[in-house]
């Protein structure tokens, strides 16, 4: 993928963490200041941390989509537009592809790919199913250090830096460079250079094709068969909001409500396309908080994403379900729990009542200007309503098959 000296994906993450400048330019020379140019004109990205280096903007990275590495330009473009809604992001990518005029093409990330990439670049996650590990990490060579060669100096990147958690102090790196390298069990068994065992696959293929795959019963009889099985990570559950302007919950205020327990009016100028909400579901995973993905529409959904939908907020307007997997509300709420949020004292719309008991109707106190005396006195009820909603979601998730380490394969 990336060259052994410089890993573009790791450099980008470290630069973001340090807040250092990343400059798109047409020059590979880092010794003199250069002016920043638009992405369609740029040939290199200049990094200033942890070392000053220029990387070709079309260099492939360890992020893999559809079994193909994604180039640095597409990764950096997705990061610059991380706050942009999905439709606007796709439009900007199409515009950039037009400006490139066939010289290159910006990769358009799928919904979950974009979420995993942004989460990893921000440092909120240390792993991603779409990012291949650096050379040597799988066989334990990650415990060593890798030299990052630049035009001006050499900086050692420690094992923690390989995972994106920082770099060694330059003075300490200079001391390490003068040390006598001692062998460890990894170098004794495998040598100092990575060994390519890809040729063994061709030799082993005829034998593996005739070897029956281990079944559940064989694993129970021989637990050692399961030692090399990579555990699958449980996917994040998804909550769908109503995109209606009359909805009391929108992307701008849903996090404060469901995570903070306080209702505030929505900001209709918000352009966020997805959010993450943390919530501990005690009856599913009492030790860790679960991460919920909140979106307003299923436009970027793959078919399997619907198995992860745990709640649909609705105002009762049928057009909301036009692009859903089940466009008929009666069919939809047989598979997914519905939630209606209205003002206390107001009756739910007739359409919501017709959906039946599968839609949980909740109400909050009407919003009043905090400057009005007594306006804050009724807001304590908000948390009571939030707990009622989460209790219903958790009960529905348990019934659908959500577990600490597993999610339902169909709903």
PDB file of C-alpha atoms in Angstrom, residues 144-410:
ATOM      1  CA  UNK A 144       9.244  -2.349  17.401  1.00  0.00           C
ATOM      2  CA  UNK A 145       9.779   1.055  15.846  1.00  0.00           C
ATOM      3  CA  UNK A 146       9.593   2.109  12.192  1.00  0.00           C
ATOM      4  CA  UNK A 147      11.789   4.831  10.723  1.00  0.00           C
ATOM      5  CA  UNK A 148       9.991   7.607   8.866  1.00  0.00           C
ATOM      6  CA  UNK A 149      12.508   8.945   6.323  1.00  0.00           C
ATOM      7  CA  UNK A 150      12.203  12.549   5.220  1.00  0.00           C
ATOM      8  CA  UNK A 151      14.309  14.981   3.169  1.00  0.00           C
ATOM      9  CA  UNK A 152      15.614  16.703   6.282  1.00  0.00           C
ATOM     10  CA  UNK A 153      15.657  14.274   9.234  1.00  0.00           C
ATOM     11  CA  UNK A 154      14.682  10.850  10.538  1.00  0.00           C
ATOM     12  CA  UNK A 155      12.026  10.507  13.223  1.00  0.00           C
ATOM     13  CA  UNK A 156      11.243   7.202  14.929  1.00  0.00           C
ATOM     14  CA  UNK A 157       7.583   6.315  15.074  1.00  0.00           C
ATOM     15  CA  UNK A 158       6.841   4.099  18.074  1.00  0.00           C
ATOM     16  CA  UNK A 159       4.276   1.315  18.299  1.00  0.00           C
ATOM     17  CA  UNK A 160       1.802   3.755  19.807  1.00  0.00           C
ATOM     18  CA  UNK A 161       2.393   6.135  16.891  1.00  0.00           C
ATOM     19  CA  UNK A 162       1.706   3.312  14.433  1.00  0.00           C
ATOM     20  CA  UNK A 163      -1.748   3.098  16.005  1.00  0.00           C
ATOM     21  CA  UNK A 164      -2.146   6.867  15.702  1.00  0.00           C
ATOM     22  CA  UNK A 165      -1.578   7.820  19.343  1.00  0.00           C
ATOM     23  CA  UNK A 166       1.441  10.126  18.947  1.00  0.00           C
ATOM     24  CA  UNK A 167       5.192  10.110  18.230  1.00  0.00           C
ATOM     25  CA  UNK A 168       8.415   9.940  20.222  1.00  0.00           C
ATOM     26  CA  UNK A 169      10.151  13.083  21.355  1.00  0.00           C
ATOM     27  CA  UNK A 170      12.853  13.941  18.737  1.00  0.00           C
ATOM     28  CA  UNK A 171      15.583  13.993  21.410  1.00  0.00           C
ATOM     29  CA  UNK A 172      14.541  10.552  22.654  1.00  0.00           C
ATOM     30  CA  UNK A 173      14.406   9.321  19.060  1.00  0.00           C
ATOM     31  CA  UNK A 174      18.015  10.489  18.556  1.00  0.00           C
ATOM     32  CA  UNK A 175      19.085   8.503  21.621  1.00  0.00           C
ATOM     33  CA  UNK A 176      17.291   5.410  20.327  1.00  0.00           C
ATOM     34  CA  UNK A 177      19.048   5.771  16.980  1.00  0.00           C
ATOM     35  CA  UNK A 178      22.386   5.403  18.757  1.00  0.00           C
ATOM     36  CA  UNK A 179      21.401   2.263  20.648  1.00  0.00           C
ATOM     37  CA  UNK A 180      22.631  -1.160  19.720  1.00  0.00           C
ATOM     38  CA  UNK A 181      19.690  -3.115  18.395  1.00  0.00           C
ATOM     39  CA  UNK A 182      19.101  -6.299  20.355  1.00  0.00           C
ATOM     40  CA  UNK A 183      17.131  -9.236  18.981  1.00  0.00           C
ATOM     41  CA  UNK A 184      13.832 -10.304  20.456  1.00  0.00           C
ATOM     42  CA  UNK A 185      11.678 -13.336  19.836  1.00  0.00           C
ATOM     43  CA  UNK A 186      10.091 -11.668  16.786  1.00  0.00           C
ATOM     44  CA  UNK A 187      13.413 -11.015  15.036  1.00  0.00           C
ATOM     45  CA  UNK A 188      14.798 -14.420  16.036  1.00  0.00           C
ATOM     46  CA  UNK A 189      11.802 -16.261  14.608  1.00  0.00           C
ATOM     47  CA  UNK A 190      11.091 -14.060  11.597  1.00  0.00           C
ATOM     48  CA  UNK A 191      14.189 -11.994  10.969  1.00  0.00           C
ATOM     49  CA  UNK A 192      14.450  -8.219  10.735  1.00  0.00           C
ATOM     50  CA  UNK A 193      12.605  -7.959   7.398  1.00  0.00           C
ATOM     51  CA  UNK A 194       8.928  -8.733   6.763  1.00  0.00           C
ATOM     52  CA  UNK A 195       8.486 -12.055   4.948  1.00  0.00           C
ATOM     53  CA  UNK A 196       5.901 -12.412   2.207  1.00  0.00           C
ATOM     54  CA  UNK A 197       4.036 -15.697   2.610  1.00  0.00           C
ATOM     55  CA  UNK A 198       1.516 -14.981  -0.149  1.00  0.00           C
ATOM     56  CA  UNK A 199       3.030 -17.748  -2.295  1.00  0.00           C
ATOM     57  CA  UNK A 200       1.993 -20.319   0.321  1.00  0.00           C
ATOM     58  CA  UNK A 201      -1.665 -19.664  -0.503  1.00  0.00           C
ATOM     59  CA  UNK A 202      -1.295 -21.218  -3.965  1.00  0.00           C
ATOM     60  CA  UNK A 203       0.382 -24.300  -2.510  1.00  0.00           C
ATOM     61  CA  UNK A 204      -2.219 -24.663   0.238  1.00  0.00           C
ATOM     62  CA  UNK A 205      -5.281 -23.925  -1.937  1.00  0.00           C
ATOM     63  CA  UNK A 206      -5.798 -27.546  -3.159  1.00  0.00           C
ATOM     64  CA  UNK A 207      -5.628 -28.844   0.401  1.00  0.00           C
ATOM     65  CA  UNK A 208      -7.868 -26.135   1.870  1.00  0.00           C
ATOM     66  CA  UNK A 209     -10.549 -26.680  -0.790  1.00  0.00           C
ATOM     67  CA  UNK A 210     -10.898 -30.320   0.287  1.00  0.00           C
ATOM     68  CA  UNK A 211     -10.794 -29.569   3.984  1.00  0.00           C
ATOM     69  CA  UNK A 212     -14.283 -29.221   5.500  1.00  0.00           C
ATOM     70  CA  UNK A 213     -14.884 -25.983   7.350  1.00  0.00           C
ATOM     71  CA  UNK A 214     -15.339 -26.348  11.122  1.00  0.00           C
ATOM     72  CA  UNK A 215     -18.949 -26.523  12.204  1.00  0.00           C
ATOM     73  CA  UNK A 216     -20.456 -25.328  15.424  1.00  0.00           C
ATOM     74  CA  UNK A 217     -20.419 -28.882  16.831  1.00  0.00           C
ATOM     75  CA  UNK A 218     -16.756 -29.423  15.933  1.00  0.00           C
ATOM     76  CA  UNK A 219     -15.776 -26.170  17.650  1.00  0.00           C
ATOM     77  CA  UNK A 220     -17.601 -27.237  20.795  1.00  0.00           C
ATOM     78  CA  UNK A 221     -15.770 -30.596  20.734  1.00  0.00           C
ATOM     79  CA  UNK A 222     -12.423 -28.953  19.978  1.00  0.00           C
ATOM     80  CA  UNK A 223     -12.310 -25.343  21.315  1.00  0.00           C
ATOM     81  CA  UNK A 224      -8.832 -24.816  19.812  1.00  0.00           C
ATOM     82  CA  UNK A 225     -10.491 -24.529  16.377  1.00  0.00           C
ATOM     83  CA  UNK A 226     -12.024 -21.232  17.420  1.00  0.00           C
ATOM     84  CA  UNK A 227      -8.764 -19.652  18.618  1.00  0.00           C
ATOM     85  CA  UNK A 228      -7.870 -18.260  15.195  1.00  0.00           C
ATOM     86  CA  UNK A 229     -11.382 -17.076  14.383  1.00  0.00           C
ATOM     87  CA  UNK A 230     -11.448 -13.261  14.254  1.00  0.00           C
ATOM     88  CA  UNK A 231     -14.325 -12.027  16.415  1.00  0.00           C
ATOM     89  CA  UNK A 232     -16.841  -9.955  14.546  1.00  0.00           C
ATOM     90  CA  UNK A 233     -17.532  -6.496  15.933  1.00  0.00           C
ATOM     91  CA  UNK A 234     -21.155  -5.809  16.764  1.00  0.00           C
ATOM     92  CA  UNK A 235     -22.531  -3.129  14.417  1.00  0.00           C
ATOM     93  CA  UNK A 236     -23.909   0.114  15.835  1.00  0.00           C
ATOM     94  CA  UNK A 237     -27.718   0.377  16.076  1.00  0.00           C
ATOM     95  CA  UNK A 238     -29.372   3.115  13.971  1.00  0.00           C
ATOM     96  CA  UNK A 239     -32.114   5.613  14.889  1.00  0.00           C
ATOM     97  CA  UNK A 240     -34.053   7.350  12.099  1.00  0.00           C
ATOM     98  CA  UNK A 241     -35.468  10.841  12.628  1.00  0.00           C
ATOM     99  CA  UNK A 242     -38.270  12.519  10.716  1.00  0.00           C
ATOM    100  CA  UNK A 243     -36.996  15.132   8.220  1.00  0.00           C
ATOM    101  CA  UNK A 244     -40.268  17.083   8.567  1.00  0.00           C
ATOM    102  CA  UNK A 245     -39.899  20.753   9.534  1.00  0.00           C
ATOM    103  CA  UNK A 246     -42.727  20.277  12.053  1.00  0.00           C
ATOM    104  CA  UNK A 247     -40.845  17.557  13.956  1.00  0.00           C
ATOM    105  CA  UNK A 248     -39.862  18.530  17.489  1.00  0.00           C
ATOM    106  CA  UNK A 249     -36.652  16.486  17.196  1.00  0.00           C
ATOM    107  CA  UNK A 250     -34.122  17.240  14.446  1.00  0.00           C
ATOM    108  CA  UNK A 251     -30.402  16.643  14.041  1.00  0.00           C
ATOM    109  CA  UNK A 252     -29.630  19.925  15.818  1.00  0.00           C
ATOM    110  CA  UNK A 253     -31.318  19.054  19.138  1.00  0.00           C
ATOM    111  CA  UNK A 254     -31.655  15.249  19.278  1.00  0.00           C
ATOM    112  CA  UNK A 255     -28.254  14.727  20.987  1.00  0.00           C
ATOM    113  CA  UNK A 256     -29.061  17.209  23.775  1.00  0.00           C
ATOM    114  CA  UNK A 257     -32.424  15.493  24.254  1.00  0.00           C
ATOM    115  CA  UNK A 258     -31.596  11.765  24.067  1.00  0.00           C
ATOM    116  CA  UNK A 259     -28.134  12.014  25.628  1.00  0.00           C
ATOM    117  CA  UNK A 260     -28.440  15.053  27.890  1.00  0.00           C
ATOM    118  CA  UNK A 261     -32.087  14.744  28.920  1.00  0.00           C
ATOM    119  CA  UNK A 262     -33.093  18.296  28.039  1.00  0.00           C
ATOM    120  CA  UNK A 263     -35.321  19.542  25.235  1.00  0.00           C
ATOM    121  CA  UNK A 264     -34.412  22.655  23.234  1.00  0.00           C
ATOM    122  CA  UNK A 265     -36.004  23.904  19.991  1.00  0.00           C
ATOM    123  CA  UNK A 266     -34.355  22.621  16.769  1.00  0.00           C
ATOM    124  CA  UNK A 267     -32.083  24.808  14.676  1.00  0.00           C
ATOM    125  CA  UNK A 268     -33.443  24.508  11.135  1.00  0.00           C
ATOM    126  CA  UNK A 269     -30.170  25.866   9.698  1.00  0.00           C
ATOM    127  CA  UNK A 270     -28.213  22.809  10.848  1.00  0.00           C
ATOM    128  CA  UNK A 271     -26.576  20.790   8.034  1.00  0.00           C
ATOM    129  CA  UNK A 272     -25.427  17.745  10.036  1.00  0.00           C
ATOM    130  CA  UNK A 273     -26.201  14.478   8.225  1.00  0.00           C
ATOM    131  CA  UNK A 274     -25.441  12.018  11.033  1.00  0.00           C
ATOM    132  CA  UNK A 275     -24.670  12.003  14.747  1.00  0.00           C
ATOM    133  CA  UNK A 276     -23.374   9.572  17.353  1.00  0.00           C
ATOM    134  CA  UNK A 277     -25.125   9.146  20.699  1.00  0.00           C
ATOM    135  CA  UNK A 278     -23.759   7.147  23.636  1.00  0.00           C
ATOM    136  CA  UNK A 279     -26.155   5.289  25.929  1.00  0.00           C
ATOM    137  CA  UNK A 280     -25.598   2.452  28.399  1.00  0.00           C
ATOM    138  CA  UNK A 281     -28.190  -0.292  27.862  1.00  0.00           C
ATOM    139  CA  UNK A 282     -27.926  -2.147  31.177  1.00  0.00           C
ATOM    140  CA  UNK A 283     -29.935  -5.196  30.114  1.00  0.00           C
ATOM    141  CA  UNK A 284     -27.859  -5.661  26.929  1.00  0.00           C
ATOM    142  CA  UNK A 285     -24.303  -4.618  27.859  1.00  0.00           C
ATOM    143  CA  UNK A 286     -24.026  -3.404  31.467  1.00  0.00           C
ATOM    144  CA  UNK A 287     -20.264  -2.808  31.239  1.00  0.00           C
ATOM    145  CA  UNK A 288     -20.043  -0.515  28.189  1.00  0.00           C
ATOM    146  CA  UNK A 289     -22.059   2.285  26.625  1.00  0.00           C
ATOM    147  CA  UNK A 290     -23.501   1.497  23.205  1.00  0.00           C
ATOM    148  CA  UNK A 291     -22.981   3.868  20.281  1.00  0.00           C
ATOM    149  CA  UNK A 292     -26.127   4.767  18.314  1.00  0.00           C
ATOM    150  CA  UNK A 293     -26.009   6.305  14.823  1.00  0.00           C
ATOM    151  CA  UNK A 294     -28.698   8.959  14.236  1.00  0.00           C
ATOM    152  CA  UNK A 295     -29.694   9.959  10.673  1.00  0.00           C
ATOM    153  CA  UNK A 296     -32.691  11.667   9.089  1.00  0.00           C
ATOM    154  CA  UNK A 297     -33.058   9.504   5.995  1.00  0.00           C
ATOM    155  CA  UNK A 298     -32.082   6.101   4.546  1.00  0.00           C
ATOM    156  CA  UNK A 299     -30.767   7.470   1.231  1.00  0.00           C
ATOM    157  CA  UNK A 300     -27.290   5.978   1.805  1.00  0.00           C
ATOM    158  CA  UNK A 301     -28.525   2.714   3.313  1.00  0.00           C
ATOM    159  CA  UNK A 302     -27.409  -0.689   2.118  1.00  0.00           C
ATOM    160  CA  UNK A 303     -30.065  -3.428   2.472  1.00  0.00           C
ATOM    161  CA  UNK A 304     -28.382  -4.906   5.557  1.00  0.00           C
ATOM    162  CA  UNK A 305     -28.470  -1.555   7.390  1.00  0.00           C
ATOM    163  CA  UNK A 306     -32.194  -2.002   7.988  1.00  0.00           C
ATOM    164  CA  UNK A 307     -31.438  -4.876  10.373  1.00  0.00           C
ATOM    165  CA  UNK A 308     -29.708  -2.281  12.595  1.00  0.00           C
ATOM    166  CA  UNK A 309     -32.619   0.209  12.780  1.00  0.00           C
ATOM    167  CA  UNK A 310     -34.002   0.170  16.342  1.00  0.00           C
ATOM    168  CA  UNK A 311     -36.352   3.174  16.293  1.00  0.00           C
ATOM    169  CA  UNK A 312     -38.078   5.499  13.821  1.00  0.00           C
ATOM    170  CA  UNK A 313     -39.239   8.930  15.024  1.00  0.00           C
ATOM    171  CA  UNK A 314     -42.314  10.093  13.115  1.00  0.00           C
ATOM    172  CA  UNK A 315     -44.800  12.952  12.955  1.00  0.00           C
ATOM    173  CA  UNK A 316     -47.398  10.773  11.265  1.00  0.00           C
ATOM    174  CA  UNK A 317     -46.766  12.120   7.746  1.00  0.00           C
ATOM    175  CA  UNK A 318     -46.795   9.248   5.241  1.00  0.00           C
ATOM    176  CA  UNK A 319     -44.284  10.865   2.836  1.00  0.00           C
ATOM    177  CA  UNK A 320     -41.551  10.247   5.431  1.00  0.00           C
ATOM    178  CA  UNK A 321     -41.643   6.513   4.586  1.00  0.00           C
ATOM    179  CA  UNK A 322     -41.505   6.891   0.790  1.00  0.00           C
ATOM    180  CA  UNK A 323     -37.881   5.680   0.491  1.00  0.00           C
ATOM    181  CA  UNK A 324     -38.023   3.234   3.402  1.00  0.00           C
ATOM    182  CA  UNK A 325     -37.669  -0.520   3.005  1.00  0.00           C
ATOM    183  CA  UNK A 326     -41.311  -0.731   4.107  1.00  0.00           C
ATOM    184  CA  UNK A 327     -43.132   2.287   2.691  1.00  0.00           C
ATOM    185  CA  UNK A 328     -46.450   1.267   4.271  1.00  0.00           C
ATOM    186  CA  UNK A 329     -46.500   2.464   7.923  1.00  0.00           C
ATOM    187  CA  UNK A 330     -48.441  -0.622   9.010  1.00  0.00           C
ATOM    188  CA  UNK A 331     -45.720  -2.912   7.617  1.00  0.00           C
ATOM    189  CA  UNK A 332     -42.908  -0.664   8.844  1.00  0.00           C
ATOM    190  CA  UNK A 333     -43.980  -0.657  12.484  1.00  0.00           C
ATOM    191  CA  UNK A 334     -44.381  -4.428  12.475  1.00  0.00           C
ATOM    192  CA  UNK A 335     -40.599  -4.595  12.099  1.00  0.00           C
ATOM    193  CA  UNK A 336     -39.347  -1.372  13.735  1.00  0.00           C
ATOM    194  CA  UNK A 337     -40.499   0.476  16.842  1.00  0.00           C
ATOM    195  CA  UNK A 338     -41.982   3.936  16.199  1.00  0.00           C
ATOM    196  CA  UNK A 339     -41.755   7.004  18.449  1.00  0.00           C
ATOM    197  CA  UNK A 340     -43.935  10.119  18.305  1.00  0.00           C
ATOM    198  CA  UNK A 341     -42.925  13.196  20.314  1.00  0.00           C
ATOM    199  CA  UNK A 342     -45.442  15.988  20.793  1.00  0.00           C
ATOM    200  CA  UNK A 343     -46.362  18.776  23.194  1.00  0.00           C
ATOM    201  CA  UNK A 344     -47.867  17.889  26.552  1.00  0.00           C
ATOM    202  CA  UNK A 345     -51.623  18.488  26.504  1.00  0.00           C
ATOM    203  CA  UNK A 346     -51.942  18.045  22.701  1.00  0.00           C
ATOM    204  CA  UNK A 347     -53.467  14.925  21.195  1.00  0.00           C
ATOM    205  CA  UNK A 348     -51.303  12.919  18.760  1.00  0.00           C
ATOM    206  CA  UNK A 349     -52.413  13.230  15.112  1.00  0.00           C
ATOM    207  CA  UNK A 350     -55.024  10.753  13.865  1.00  0.00           C
ATOM    208  CA  UNK A 351     -52.399   9.147  11.608  1.00  0.00           C
ATOM    209  CA  UNK A 352     -50.151   8.362  14.595  1.00  0.00           C
ATOM    210  CA  UNK A 353     -53.067   6.885  16.562  1.00  0.00           C
ATOM    211  CA  UNK A 354     -53.929   4.701  13.562  1.00  0.00           C
ATOM    212  CA  UNK A 355     -50.453   3.142  13.696  1.00  0.00           C
ATOM    213  CA  UNK A 356     -51.477   1.404  16.926  1.00  0.00           C
ATOM    214  CA  UNK A 357     -49.483   0.340  19.966  1.00  0.00           C
ATOM    215  CA  UNK A 358     -46.279  -0.172  17.946  1.00  0.00           C
ATOM    216  CA  UNK A 359     -45.703   3.608  18.014  1.00  0.00           C
ATOM    217  CA  UNK A 360     -44.811   4.967  21.452  1.00  0.00           C
ATOM    218  CA  UNK A 361     -46.445   8.398  21.944  1.00  0.00           C
ATOM    219  CA  UNK A 362     -44.536  10.738  24.290  1.00  0.00           C
ATOM    220  CA  UNK A 363     -44.966  14.417  25.093  1.00  0.00           C
ATOM    221  CA  UNK A 364     -42.762  17.156  26.535  1.00  0.00           C
ATOM    222  CA  UNK A 365     -43.647  20.454  28.140  1.00  0.00           C
ATOM    223  CA  UNK A 366     -44.131  23.272  25.635  1.00  0.00           C
ATOM    224  CA  UNK A 367     -41.040  25.363  25.116  1.00  0.00           C
ATOM    225  CA  UNK A 368     -40.964  28.786  26.700  1.00  0.00           C
ATOM    226  CA  UNK A 369     -38.310  31.468  26.594  1.00  0.00           C
ATOM    227  CA  UNK A 370     -35.846  30.780  29.455  1.00  0.00           C
ATOM    228  CA  UNK A 371     -36.015  34.482  30.276  1.00  0.00           C
ATOM    229  CA  UNK A 372     -39.664  34.157  31.300  1.00  0.00           C
ATOM    230  CA  UNK A 373     -40.055  33.513  35.066  1.00  0.00           C
ATOM    231  CA  UNK A 374     -40.840  29.869  35.763  1.00  0.00           C
ATOM    232  CA  UNK A 375     -39.876  28.673  32.281  1.00  0.00           C
ATOM    233  CA  UNK A 376     -37.204  26.320  33.621  1.00  0.00           C
ATOM    234  CA  UNK A 377     -39.443  24.829  36.304  1.00  0.00           C
ATOM    235  CA  UNK A 378     -41.110  22.359  33.936  1.00  0.00           C
ATOM    236  CA  UNK A 379     -37.990  21.195  32.117  1.00  0.00           C
ATOM    237  CA  UNK A 380     -37.238  18.560  34.753  1.00  0.00           C
ATOM    238  CA  UNK A 381     -39.901  16.414  33.082  1.00  0.00           C
ATOM    239  CA  UNK A 382     -37.738  16.128  29.949  1.00  0.00           C
ATOM    240  CA  UNK A 383     -35.484  13.498  31.481  1.00  0.00           C
ATOM    241  CA  UNK A 384     -38.509  11.473  32.538  1.00  0.00           C
ATOM    242  CA  UNK A 385     -39.696  11.396  28.914  1.00  0.00           C
ATOM    243  CA  UNK A 386     -36.194  10.491  27.651  1.00  0.00           C
ATOM    244  CA  UNK A 387     -35.966   7.553  30.063  1.00  0.00           C
ATOM    245  CA  UNK A 388     -39.360   6.327  28.861  1.00  0.00           C
ATOM    246  CA  UNK A 389     -38.163   6.398  25.237  1.00  0.00           C
ATOM    247  CA  UNK A 390     -34.882   4.585  26.000  1.00  0.00           C
ATOM    248  CA  UNK A 391     -36.691   1.979  28.101  1.00  0.00           C
ATOM    249  CA  UNK A 392     -38.959   1.183  25.150  1.00  0.00           C
ATOM    250  CA  UNK A 393     -36.019   1.074  22.716  1.00  0.00           C
ATOM    251  CA  UNK A 394     -34.042  -1.264  24.981  1.00  0.00           C
ATOM    252  CA  UNK A 395     -36.980  -3.650  25.455  1.00  0.00           C
ATOM    253  CA  UNK A 396     -37.539  -3.753  21.692  1.00  0.00           C
ATOM    254  CA  UNK A 397     -33.817  -4.368  21.029  1.00  0.00           C
ATOM    255  CA  UNK A 398     -33.742  -7.323  23.435  1.00  0.00           C
ATOM    256  CA  UNK A 399     -36.819  -8.790  21.774  1.00  0.00           C
ATOM    257  CA  UNK A 400     -35.198  -8.438  18.318  1.00  0.00           C
ATOM    258  CA  UNK A 401     -32.026 -10.271  19.409  1.00  0.00           C
ATOM    259  CA  UNK A 402     -29.512  -7.543  20.315  1.00  0.00           C
ATOM    260  CA  UNK A 403     -26.827  -8.895  22.634  1.00  0.00           C
ATOM    261  CA  UNK A 404     -23.566  -7.655  24.098  1.00  0.00           C
ATOM    262  CA  UNK A 405     -21.569  -9.115  21.211  1.00  0.00           C
ATOM    263  CA  UNK A 406     -24.196  -9.737  18.543  1.00  0.00           C
ATOM    264  CA  UNK A 407     -26.898  -8.019  16.510  1.00  0.00           C
ATOM    265  CA  UNK A 408     -29.959  -9.462  14.738  1.00  0.00           C
ATOM    266  CA  UNK A 409     -29.454 -10.669  11.172  1.00  0.00           C
ATOM    267  CA  UNK A 410     -33.052  -9.799  10.254  1.00  0.00           C
TER     268      UNK A 410
END
